[in-house]
Coordinates of C-alpha atoms in Angstrom, one line a residue:
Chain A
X1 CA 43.6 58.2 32.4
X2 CA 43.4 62.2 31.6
X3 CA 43.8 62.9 28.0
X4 CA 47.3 64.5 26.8
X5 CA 47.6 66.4 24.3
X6 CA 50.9 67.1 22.2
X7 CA 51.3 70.6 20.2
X8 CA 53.8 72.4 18.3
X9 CA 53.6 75.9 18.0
X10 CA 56.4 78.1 17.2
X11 CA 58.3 79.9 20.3
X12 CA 58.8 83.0 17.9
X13 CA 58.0 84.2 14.3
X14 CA 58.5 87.6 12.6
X15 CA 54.9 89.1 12.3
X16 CA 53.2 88.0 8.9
X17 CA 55.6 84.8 8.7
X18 CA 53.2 81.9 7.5
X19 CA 53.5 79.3 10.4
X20 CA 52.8 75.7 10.8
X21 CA 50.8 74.3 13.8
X22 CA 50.5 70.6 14.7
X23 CA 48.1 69.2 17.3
X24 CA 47.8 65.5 19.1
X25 CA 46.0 64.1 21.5
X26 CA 45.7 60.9 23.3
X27 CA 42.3 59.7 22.2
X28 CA 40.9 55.8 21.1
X29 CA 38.6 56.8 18.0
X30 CA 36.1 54.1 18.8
X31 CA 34.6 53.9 15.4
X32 CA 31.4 52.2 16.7
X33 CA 31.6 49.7 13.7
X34 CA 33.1 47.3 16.1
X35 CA 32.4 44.2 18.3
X36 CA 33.6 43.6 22.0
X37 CA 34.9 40.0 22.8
X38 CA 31.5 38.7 23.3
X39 CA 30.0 40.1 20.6
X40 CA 28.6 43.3 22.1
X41 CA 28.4 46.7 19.9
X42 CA 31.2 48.6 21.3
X43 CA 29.9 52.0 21.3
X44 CA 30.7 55.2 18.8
X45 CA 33.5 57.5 20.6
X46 CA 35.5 60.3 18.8
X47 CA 36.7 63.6 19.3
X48 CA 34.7 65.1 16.5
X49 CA 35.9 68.9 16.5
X50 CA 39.1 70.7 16.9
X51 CA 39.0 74.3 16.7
X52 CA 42.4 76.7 17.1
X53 CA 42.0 80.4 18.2
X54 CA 44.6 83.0 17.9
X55 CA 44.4 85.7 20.7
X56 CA 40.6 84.7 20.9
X57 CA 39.8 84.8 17.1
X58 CA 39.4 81.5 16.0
X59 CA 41.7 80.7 12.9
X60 CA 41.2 77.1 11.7
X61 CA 38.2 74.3 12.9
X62 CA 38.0 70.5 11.4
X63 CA 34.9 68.4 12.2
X64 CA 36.6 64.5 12.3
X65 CA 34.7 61.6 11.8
X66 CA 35.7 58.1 12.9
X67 CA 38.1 57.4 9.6
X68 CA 40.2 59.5 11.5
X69 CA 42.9 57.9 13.0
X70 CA 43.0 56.8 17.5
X71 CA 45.1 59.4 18.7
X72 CA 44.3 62.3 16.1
X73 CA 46.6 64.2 14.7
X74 CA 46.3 67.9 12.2
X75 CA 48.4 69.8 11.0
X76 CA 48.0 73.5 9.4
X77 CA 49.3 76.5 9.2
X78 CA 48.8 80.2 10.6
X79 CA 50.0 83.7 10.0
X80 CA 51.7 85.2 12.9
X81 CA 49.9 88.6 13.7
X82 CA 50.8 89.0 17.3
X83 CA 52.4 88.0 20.1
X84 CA 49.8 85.8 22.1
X85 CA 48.5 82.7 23.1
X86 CA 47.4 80.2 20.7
X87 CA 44.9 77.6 22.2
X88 CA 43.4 74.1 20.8
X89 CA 40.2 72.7 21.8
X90 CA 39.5 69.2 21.4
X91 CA 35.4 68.0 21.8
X92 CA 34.2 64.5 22.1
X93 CA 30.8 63.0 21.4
X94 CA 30.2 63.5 24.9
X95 CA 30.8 67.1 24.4
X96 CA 33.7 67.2 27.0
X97 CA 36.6 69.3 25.9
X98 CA 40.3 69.3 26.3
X99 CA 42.1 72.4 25.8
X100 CA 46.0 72.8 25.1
X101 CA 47.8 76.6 25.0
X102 CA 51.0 78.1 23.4
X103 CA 52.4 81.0 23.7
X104 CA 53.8 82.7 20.8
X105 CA 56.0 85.9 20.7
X106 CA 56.0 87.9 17.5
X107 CA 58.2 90.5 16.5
Chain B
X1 CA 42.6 22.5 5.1
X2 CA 44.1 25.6 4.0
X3 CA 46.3 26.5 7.0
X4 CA 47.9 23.3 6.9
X5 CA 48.5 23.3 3.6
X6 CA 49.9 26.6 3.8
X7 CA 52.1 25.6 6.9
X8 CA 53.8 22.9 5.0
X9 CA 54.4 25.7 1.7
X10 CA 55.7 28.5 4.7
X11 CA 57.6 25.2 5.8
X12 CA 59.4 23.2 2.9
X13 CA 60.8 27.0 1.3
X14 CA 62.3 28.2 4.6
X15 CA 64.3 24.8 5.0
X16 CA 65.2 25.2 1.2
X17 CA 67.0 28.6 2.2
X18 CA 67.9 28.1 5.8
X19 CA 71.0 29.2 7.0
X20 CA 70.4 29.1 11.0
X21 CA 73.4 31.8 10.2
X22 CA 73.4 34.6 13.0
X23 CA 73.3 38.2 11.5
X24 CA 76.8 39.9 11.0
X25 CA 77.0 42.8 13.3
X26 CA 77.5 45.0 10.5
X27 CA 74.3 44.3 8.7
X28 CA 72.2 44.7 11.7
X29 CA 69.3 46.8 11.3
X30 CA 66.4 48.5 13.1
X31 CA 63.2 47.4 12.4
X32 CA 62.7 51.2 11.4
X33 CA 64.7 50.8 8.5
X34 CA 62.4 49.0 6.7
X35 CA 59.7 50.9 7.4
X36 CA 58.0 53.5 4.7
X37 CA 59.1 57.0 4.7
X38 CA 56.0 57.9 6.2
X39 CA 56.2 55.7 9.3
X40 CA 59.4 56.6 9.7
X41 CA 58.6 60.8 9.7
X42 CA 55.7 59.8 12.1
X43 CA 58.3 58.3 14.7
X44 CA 60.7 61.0 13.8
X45 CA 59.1 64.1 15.1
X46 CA 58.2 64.1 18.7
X47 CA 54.8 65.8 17.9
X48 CA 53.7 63.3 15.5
X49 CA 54.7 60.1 17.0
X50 CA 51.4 59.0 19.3
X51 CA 54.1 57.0 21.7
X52 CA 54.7 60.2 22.9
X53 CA 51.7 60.8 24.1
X54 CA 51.8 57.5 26.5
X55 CA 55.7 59.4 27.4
X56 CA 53.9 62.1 28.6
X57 CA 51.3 60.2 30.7
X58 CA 54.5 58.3 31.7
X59 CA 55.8 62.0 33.1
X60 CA 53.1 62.5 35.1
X61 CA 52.3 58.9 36.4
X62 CA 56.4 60.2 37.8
X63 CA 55.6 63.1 39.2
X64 CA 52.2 62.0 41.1
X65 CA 52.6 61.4 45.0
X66 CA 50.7 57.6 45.1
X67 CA 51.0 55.2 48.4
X68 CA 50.4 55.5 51.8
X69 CA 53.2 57.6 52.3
X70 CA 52.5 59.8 49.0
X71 CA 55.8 59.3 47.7
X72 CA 56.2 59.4 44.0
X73 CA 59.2 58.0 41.6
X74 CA 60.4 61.8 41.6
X75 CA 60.7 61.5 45.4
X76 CA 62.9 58.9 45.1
X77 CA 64.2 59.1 41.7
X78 CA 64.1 62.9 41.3
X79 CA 64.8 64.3 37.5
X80 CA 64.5 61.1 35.4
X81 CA 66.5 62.6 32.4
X82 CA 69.8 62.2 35.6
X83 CA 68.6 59.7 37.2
X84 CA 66.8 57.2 34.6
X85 CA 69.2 57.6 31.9
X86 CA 70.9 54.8 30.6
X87 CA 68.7 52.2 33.0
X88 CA 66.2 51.0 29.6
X89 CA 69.8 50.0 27.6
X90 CA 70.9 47.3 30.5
X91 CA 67.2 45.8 31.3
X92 CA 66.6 42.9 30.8
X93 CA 68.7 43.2 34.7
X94 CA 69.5 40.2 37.5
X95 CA 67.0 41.3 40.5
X96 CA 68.9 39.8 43.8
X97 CA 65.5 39.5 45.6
X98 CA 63.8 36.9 43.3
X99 CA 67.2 35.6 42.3
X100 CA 65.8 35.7 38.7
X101 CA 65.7 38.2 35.8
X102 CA 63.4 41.3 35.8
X103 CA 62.6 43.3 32.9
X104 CA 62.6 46.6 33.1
X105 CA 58.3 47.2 33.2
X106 CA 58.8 44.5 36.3
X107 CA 61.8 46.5 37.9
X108 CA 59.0 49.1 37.9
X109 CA 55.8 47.4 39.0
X110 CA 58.7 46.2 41.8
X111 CA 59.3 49.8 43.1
X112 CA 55.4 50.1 43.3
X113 CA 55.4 47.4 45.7
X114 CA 58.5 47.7 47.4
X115 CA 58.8 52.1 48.0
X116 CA 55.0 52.9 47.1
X117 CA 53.2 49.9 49.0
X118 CA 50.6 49.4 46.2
X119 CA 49.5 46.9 43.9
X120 CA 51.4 46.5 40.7
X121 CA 50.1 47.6 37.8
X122 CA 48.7 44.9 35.3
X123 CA 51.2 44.2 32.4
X124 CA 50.3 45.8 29.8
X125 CA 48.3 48.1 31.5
X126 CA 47.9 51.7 30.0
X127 CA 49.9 53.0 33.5
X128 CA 53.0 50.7 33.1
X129 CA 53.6 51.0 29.7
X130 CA 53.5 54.3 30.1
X131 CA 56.1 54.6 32.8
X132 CA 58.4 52.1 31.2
X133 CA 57.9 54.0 27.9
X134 CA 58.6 57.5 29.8
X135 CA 61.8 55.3 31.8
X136 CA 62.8 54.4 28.6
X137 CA 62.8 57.5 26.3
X138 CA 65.7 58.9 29.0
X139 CA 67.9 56.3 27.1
X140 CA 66.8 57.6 23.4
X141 CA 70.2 57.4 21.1
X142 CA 72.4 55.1 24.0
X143 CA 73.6 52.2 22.3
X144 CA 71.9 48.6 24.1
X145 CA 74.1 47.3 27.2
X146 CA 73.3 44.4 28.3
X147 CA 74.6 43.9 31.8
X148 CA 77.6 41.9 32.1
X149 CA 76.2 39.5 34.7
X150 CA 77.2 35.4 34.7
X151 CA 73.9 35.1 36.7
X152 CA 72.0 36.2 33.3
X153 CA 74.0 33.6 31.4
X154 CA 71.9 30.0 31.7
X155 CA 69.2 32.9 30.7
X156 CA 70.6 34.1 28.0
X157 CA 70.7 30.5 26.5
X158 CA 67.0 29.8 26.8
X159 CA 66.5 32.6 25.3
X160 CA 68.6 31.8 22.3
X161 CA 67.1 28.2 22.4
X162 CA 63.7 29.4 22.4
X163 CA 64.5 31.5 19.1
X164 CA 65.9 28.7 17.0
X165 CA 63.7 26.2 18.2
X166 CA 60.6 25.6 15.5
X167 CA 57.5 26.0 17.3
X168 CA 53.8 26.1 16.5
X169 CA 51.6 24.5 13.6
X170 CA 53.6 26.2 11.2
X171 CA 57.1 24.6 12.4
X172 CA 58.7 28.0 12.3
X173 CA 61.3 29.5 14.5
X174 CA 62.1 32.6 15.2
X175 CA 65.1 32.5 13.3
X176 CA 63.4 31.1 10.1
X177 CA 61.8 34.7 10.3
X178 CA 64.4 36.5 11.5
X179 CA 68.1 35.5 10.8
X180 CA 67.0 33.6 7.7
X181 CA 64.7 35.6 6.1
X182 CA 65.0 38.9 6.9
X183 CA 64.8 40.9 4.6
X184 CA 61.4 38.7 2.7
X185 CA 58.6 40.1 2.9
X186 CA 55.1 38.4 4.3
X187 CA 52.1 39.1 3.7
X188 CA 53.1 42.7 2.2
X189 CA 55.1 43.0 5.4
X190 CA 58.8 43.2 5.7
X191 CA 59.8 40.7 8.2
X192 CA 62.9 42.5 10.1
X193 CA 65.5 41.2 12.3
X194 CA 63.3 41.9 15.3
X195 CA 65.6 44.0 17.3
X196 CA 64.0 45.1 20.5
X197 CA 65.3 48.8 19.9
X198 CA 62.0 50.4 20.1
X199 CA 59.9 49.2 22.8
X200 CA 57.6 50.1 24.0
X201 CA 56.3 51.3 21.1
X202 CA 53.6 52.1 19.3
X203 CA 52.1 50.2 16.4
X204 CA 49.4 51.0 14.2
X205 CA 47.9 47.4 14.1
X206 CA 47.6 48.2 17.6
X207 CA 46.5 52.0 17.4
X208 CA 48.1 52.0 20.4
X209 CA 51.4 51.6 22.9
X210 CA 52.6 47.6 23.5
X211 CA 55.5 46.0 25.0
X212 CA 57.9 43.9 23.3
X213 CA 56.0 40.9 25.4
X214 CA 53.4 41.7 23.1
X215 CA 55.2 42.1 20.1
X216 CA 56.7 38.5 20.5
X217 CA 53.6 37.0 21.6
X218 CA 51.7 38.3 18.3
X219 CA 54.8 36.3 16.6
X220 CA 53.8 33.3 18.5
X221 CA 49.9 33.6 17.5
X222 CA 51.5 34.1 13.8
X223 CA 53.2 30.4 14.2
X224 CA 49.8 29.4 15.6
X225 CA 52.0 28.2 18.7
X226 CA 50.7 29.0 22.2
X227 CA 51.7 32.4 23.1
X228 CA 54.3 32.4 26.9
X229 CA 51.9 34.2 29.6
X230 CA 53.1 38.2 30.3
X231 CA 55.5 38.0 32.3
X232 CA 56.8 34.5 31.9
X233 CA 60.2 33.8 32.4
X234 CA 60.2 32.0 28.8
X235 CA 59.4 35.5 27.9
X236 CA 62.1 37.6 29.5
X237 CA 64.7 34.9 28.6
X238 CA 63.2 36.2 24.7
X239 CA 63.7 39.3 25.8
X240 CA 67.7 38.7 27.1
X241 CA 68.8 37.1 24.1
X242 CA 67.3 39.5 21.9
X243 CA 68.7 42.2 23.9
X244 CA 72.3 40.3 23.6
X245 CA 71.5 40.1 19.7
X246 CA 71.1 43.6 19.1
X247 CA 73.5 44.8 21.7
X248 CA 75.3 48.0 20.8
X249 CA 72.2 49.1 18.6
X250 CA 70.8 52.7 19.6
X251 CA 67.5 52.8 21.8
X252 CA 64.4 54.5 19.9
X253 CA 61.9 54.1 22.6
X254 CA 59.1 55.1 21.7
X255 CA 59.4 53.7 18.3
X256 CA 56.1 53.6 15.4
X257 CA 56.1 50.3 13.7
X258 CA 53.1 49.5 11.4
Chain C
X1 CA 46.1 43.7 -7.3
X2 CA 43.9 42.7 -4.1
X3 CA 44.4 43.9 -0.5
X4 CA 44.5 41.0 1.1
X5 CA 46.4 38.7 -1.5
X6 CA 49.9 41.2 -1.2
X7 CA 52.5 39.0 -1.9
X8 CA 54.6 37.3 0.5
X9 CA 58.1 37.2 -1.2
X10 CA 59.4 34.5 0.5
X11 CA 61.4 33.1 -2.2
X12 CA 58.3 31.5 -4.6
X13 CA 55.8 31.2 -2.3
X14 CA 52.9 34.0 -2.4
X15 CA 50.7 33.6 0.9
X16 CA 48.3 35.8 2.0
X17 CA 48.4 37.7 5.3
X18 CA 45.1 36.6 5.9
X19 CA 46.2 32.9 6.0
X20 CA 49.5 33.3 7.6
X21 CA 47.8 34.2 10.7
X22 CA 44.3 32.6 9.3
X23 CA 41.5 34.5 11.0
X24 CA 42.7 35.5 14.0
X25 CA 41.8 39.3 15.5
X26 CA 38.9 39.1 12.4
X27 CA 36.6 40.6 14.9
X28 CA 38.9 43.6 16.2
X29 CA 40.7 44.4 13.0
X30 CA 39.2 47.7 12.8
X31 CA 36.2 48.6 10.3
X32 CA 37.1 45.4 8.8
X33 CA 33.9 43.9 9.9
X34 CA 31.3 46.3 10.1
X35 CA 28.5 45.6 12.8
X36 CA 25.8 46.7 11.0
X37 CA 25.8 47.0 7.1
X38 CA 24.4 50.3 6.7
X39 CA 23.8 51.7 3.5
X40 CA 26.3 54.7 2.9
X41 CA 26.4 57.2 0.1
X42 CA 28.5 56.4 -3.0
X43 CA 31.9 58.4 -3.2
X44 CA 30.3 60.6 -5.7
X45 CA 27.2 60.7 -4.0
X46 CA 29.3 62.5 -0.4
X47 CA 31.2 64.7 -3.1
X48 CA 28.2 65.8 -4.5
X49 CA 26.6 66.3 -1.1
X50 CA 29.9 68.5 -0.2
X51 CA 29.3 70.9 -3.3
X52 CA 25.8 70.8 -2.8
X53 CA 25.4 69.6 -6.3
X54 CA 27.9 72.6 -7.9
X55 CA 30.2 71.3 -10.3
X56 CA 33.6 69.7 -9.3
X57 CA 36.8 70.7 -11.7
X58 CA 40.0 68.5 -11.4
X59 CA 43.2 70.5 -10.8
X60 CA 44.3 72.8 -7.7
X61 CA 44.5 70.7 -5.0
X62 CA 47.8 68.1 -4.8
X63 CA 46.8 65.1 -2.8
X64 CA 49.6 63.6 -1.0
X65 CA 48.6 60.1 0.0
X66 CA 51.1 56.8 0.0
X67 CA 49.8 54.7 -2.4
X68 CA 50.8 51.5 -1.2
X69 CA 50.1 51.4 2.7
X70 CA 52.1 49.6 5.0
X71 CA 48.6 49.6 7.5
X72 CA 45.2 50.8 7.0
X73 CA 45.1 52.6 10.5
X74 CA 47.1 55.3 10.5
X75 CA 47.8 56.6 7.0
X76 CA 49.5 59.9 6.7
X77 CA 47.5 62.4 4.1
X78 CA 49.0 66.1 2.9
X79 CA 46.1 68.4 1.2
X80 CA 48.0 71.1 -0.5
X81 CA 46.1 73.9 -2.9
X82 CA 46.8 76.7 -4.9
X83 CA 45.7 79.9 -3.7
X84 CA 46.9 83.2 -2.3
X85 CA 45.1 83.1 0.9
X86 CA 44.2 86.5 0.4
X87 CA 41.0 88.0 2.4
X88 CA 39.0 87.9 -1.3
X89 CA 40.5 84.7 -2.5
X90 CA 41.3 81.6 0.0
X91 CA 40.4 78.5 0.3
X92 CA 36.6 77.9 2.8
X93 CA 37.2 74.9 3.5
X94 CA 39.2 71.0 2.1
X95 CA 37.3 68.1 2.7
X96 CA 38.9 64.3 2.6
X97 CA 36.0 61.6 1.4
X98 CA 37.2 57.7 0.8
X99 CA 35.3 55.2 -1.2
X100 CA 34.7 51.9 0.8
X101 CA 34.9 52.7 4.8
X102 CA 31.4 52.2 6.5
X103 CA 31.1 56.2 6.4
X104 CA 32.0 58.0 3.4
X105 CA 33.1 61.2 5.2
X106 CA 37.1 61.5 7.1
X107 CA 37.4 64.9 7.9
X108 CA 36.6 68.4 6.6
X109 CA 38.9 71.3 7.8
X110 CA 37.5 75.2 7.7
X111 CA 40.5 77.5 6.8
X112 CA 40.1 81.4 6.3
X113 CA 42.7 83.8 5.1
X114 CA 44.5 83.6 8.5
X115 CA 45.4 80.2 7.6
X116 CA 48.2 82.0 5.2
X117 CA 49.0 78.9 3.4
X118 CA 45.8 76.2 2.2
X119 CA 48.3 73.2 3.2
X120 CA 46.7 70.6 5.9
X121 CA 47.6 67.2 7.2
X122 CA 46.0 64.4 9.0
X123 CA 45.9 60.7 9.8
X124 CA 43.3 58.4 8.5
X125 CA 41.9 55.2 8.9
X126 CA 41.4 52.9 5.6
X127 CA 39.7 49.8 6.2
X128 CA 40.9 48.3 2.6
X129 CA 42.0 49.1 -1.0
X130 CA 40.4 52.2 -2.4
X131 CA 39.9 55.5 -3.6
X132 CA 40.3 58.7 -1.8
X133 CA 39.5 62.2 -2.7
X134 CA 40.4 65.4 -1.4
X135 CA 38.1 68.5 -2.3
X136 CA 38.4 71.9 -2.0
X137 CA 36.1 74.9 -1.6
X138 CA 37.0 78.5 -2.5
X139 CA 35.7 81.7 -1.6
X140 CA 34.5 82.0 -5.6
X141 CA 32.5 79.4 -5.3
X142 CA 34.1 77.1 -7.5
X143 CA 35.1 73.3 -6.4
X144 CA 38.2 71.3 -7.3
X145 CA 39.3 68.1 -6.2
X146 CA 42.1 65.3 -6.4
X147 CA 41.8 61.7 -6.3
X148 CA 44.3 59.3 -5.4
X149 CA 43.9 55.1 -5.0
X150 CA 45.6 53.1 -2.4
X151 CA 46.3 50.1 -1.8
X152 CA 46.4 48.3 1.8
X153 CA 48.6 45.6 3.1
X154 CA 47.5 44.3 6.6
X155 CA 50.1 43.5 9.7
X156 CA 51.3 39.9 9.7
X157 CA 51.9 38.6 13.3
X158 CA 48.9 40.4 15.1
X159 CA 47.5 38.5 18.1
X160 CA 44.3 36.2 18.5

């Protein structure tokens, strides 16, 4: 099943407004501490980076490990410059990304 | 043997304050009531509660053509927030074709065989909770409505038999928990009324989205009883009365439950 | 008082989560039985690590953690710390360590001075009763941190 991701961005803020962002995506966090039914290591598999970029300049990163929570969710805060897009990239361990976008228009 | 010994403790003070007492409509509650504040912000805000994710899926899964004749719900169905609202607050429903009740994730997996021609999806697969989660969240905020059908009735009463009926190696009943002892806590967690208000839902013990079928069934394991098979009509009859029980209450779907 | 003997308020009876549903999903519950004991550092140790051996100070960052959990999966966390976010004076980065998962480290955030306002939020697992710490680095160099302990209460009714 694709990922999905769920992110809250502001439609429209006045330029210099301090603005909060929140970002979810559907993902297991398999810790790799655990055991399958019969026993079996079940394999380490996280998303273990999430970065944000404002207009292309990159604003906030995390680096997650496997305390974080399946299904990981931030949340932090920006100031609005510009109108623009606002895009969150998600990498697993596989180094596969997902990407989400927002628009936001400033004024 | 400390499970025994425990199941005779559990036992002897749940007779002692038995009331078999139904709960008063006006002290009805959702199981979200007794949850901490944060559980309850997490399911409040559509970007922090993770069953929205599986909602989301649930859109798509909607929209996709699938079938030989690449029809999708939408064909059929077209917007679900017309079309699909209201449906979750009458299901458990009376299907004609089996002549027995359906719940709403099998009124789904029926469509998929019926208008897509494809295998149903496996209860309490990823796919079908995620279109009965995405059906369900059109009924957010409308109050339960059970269907006023006599055919549902002789149902109805197995599933109210099966609640008060003790059951398992502890000798519990779902209304020892439930109507008698509500608002205890075990275990450091509140026990609730159990009103299916939320489902599916997501829990954390889960870290994921699960059916009321699952929710009861983990009650079942609890009782150290033998859990009714997905889908069971045992199950679904659980699912009517408890449905009936909570009727009028508002749907959360998806609700966060720890 | 320990994790896993929360009461069970049941009028006069306390019973343990653990017995209620006596064993069962032991070898799912997450981090709850580590495959592989593998050494980790200490709390202080991965603090330490973090400020690469500068010293810590109490005070400036508010850790917002529930103190009694209703489940150790999914446990909401607020960092908040004082500073103006300015280009010369921000926060580099907030970092969340806990005391007795299998990995000391949770999740470090990297914030400049377009983050506007050093405030973050996340959800973390816990696999039982202990301390958490948030820590903060700012652009002088200095680093301060807040400690919080929590407790953890385990579902009842989970399946076998």
């Amino acid at each position: 099943m694709a990922a999905r991701a769920l992110i809250h961005v502001p439609k429209t803020a006045k330029k210099g407004e301090v603005i909060e962002l929140r970002a979810m995506i559907s993902h297991r966090m398999e810790t790799g501490q655990r055991q399958g039914v019969n026993g079996e290591a079940i394999p380490r598999d996280i998303i273990n980076r999430l970065t944000c970029t404002y207009e292309g300049v990159e604003v906030f990163s995390a680096e997650l490990f496997p305390a974080v929570s399946a299904n990981p969710f931030v949340s932090f805060y920006t100031v609005a410059v510009q109108s623009g897009v606002i895009v969150f990239t998600w990498i697993d361990d596989a180094g596969a990304k997902q990407v989400a976008t927002a628009e936001i228009t400033v004024s | 043997m400390r499970s025994a010994g425990l199941g005779a403790a559990l036992l002897c003070v749940l007779i002692g304050t038995a009331r078999a007492a139904e709960i008063p409509a006006a002290q009805r509650q959702s199981g979200s009531a007794f949850m901490s504040e944060a559980t309850r912000a997490m399911q409040a805000d559509d970007t922090s509660n993770p069953g929205m994710l599986s909602v989301l899926e649930g859109s798509a899964l909607w929209n996709a053509p699938a079938g030989k004749a690449a029809k999708s719900c939408a064909s059929c169905h077209g917007e679900a927030t017309a079309s699909m609202r209201g449906v979750a607050a009458s299901y458990p429903a009376y299907d004609e074709r089996t002549a027995s009740p359906i719940d709403l994730a099998g009124r789904i997996n029926a469509c998929r065989q019926e208008h897509q021609g494809l295998e149903p999806f496996r209860r309490e697969s990823a796919e079908l909770l995620a279109l009965t989660a995405f059906v369900g969240n059109q009924s957010r905020g409308l109050p339960i409505l059970p269907p006023n059908d006599p055919r549902l009735a002789p149902h109805l009463a197995l599933g109210k038999e099966i609640f008060d009926r003790r059951r398992g190696q502890l000798d519990l009943s779902c209304a020892s928990c439930h109507n008698d002892n509500w608002s205890g806590r075990l275990g450091g967690s509140p026990i609730t009324q159990a009103h299916p208000t939320g489902y599916p839902l997501y829990r954390l013990e889960w870290q994921a989205l699960g059916s009321l079928q699952r929710r009861v069934r983990n009650c079942m394991v609890g009782v150290r009883a033998k859990p009714f098979e997905y889908g069971a009509q045992e199950l679904i009859a659980v699912e009517i009365y408890l449905n009936q029980r909570a009727a009028g209450m508002n749907l959360e779907t998806p609700a966060v439950r720890p | 008082m320990a994790p896993r003997e929360m009461t069970a308020t049941l009028p006069a009876v306390r019973i343990s989560r653990r017995s209620f549903v006596a064993g069962s999903a032991a070898g799912l519950f997450i981090m709850s039985l580590p495959r592989i004991a593998v050494a980790r550092p200490s709390l202080d140790e991965a603090l330490v690590g973090f400020s690469g051996g500068k010293p810590i100070n109490d005070g400036r960052v508010k850790l917002d953690i529930p103190p009694l959990l209703e489940n150790g999966n999914a446990v909401s966390v607020t960092v908040d710390v004082e500073s103006p976010m300015t280009i010369s004076d921000h926060v580099r980065r907030i970092a969340i360590f806990n005391e007795h998962n299998p990995q000391a480290d949770v999740i470090v955030f990297n914030l400049g001075p377009r983050t506007g306002r050093a405030r973050v939020a996340t959800r973390i697992r816990l696999a039982t009763s202990q301390t958490v710490v948030a820590i903060a680095e700012l652009t002088d160099g200095t680093f301060w941190s807040s400690r919080a302990s929590v407790i953890v209460t385990l579902a009842a009714c989970i399946e076998e």
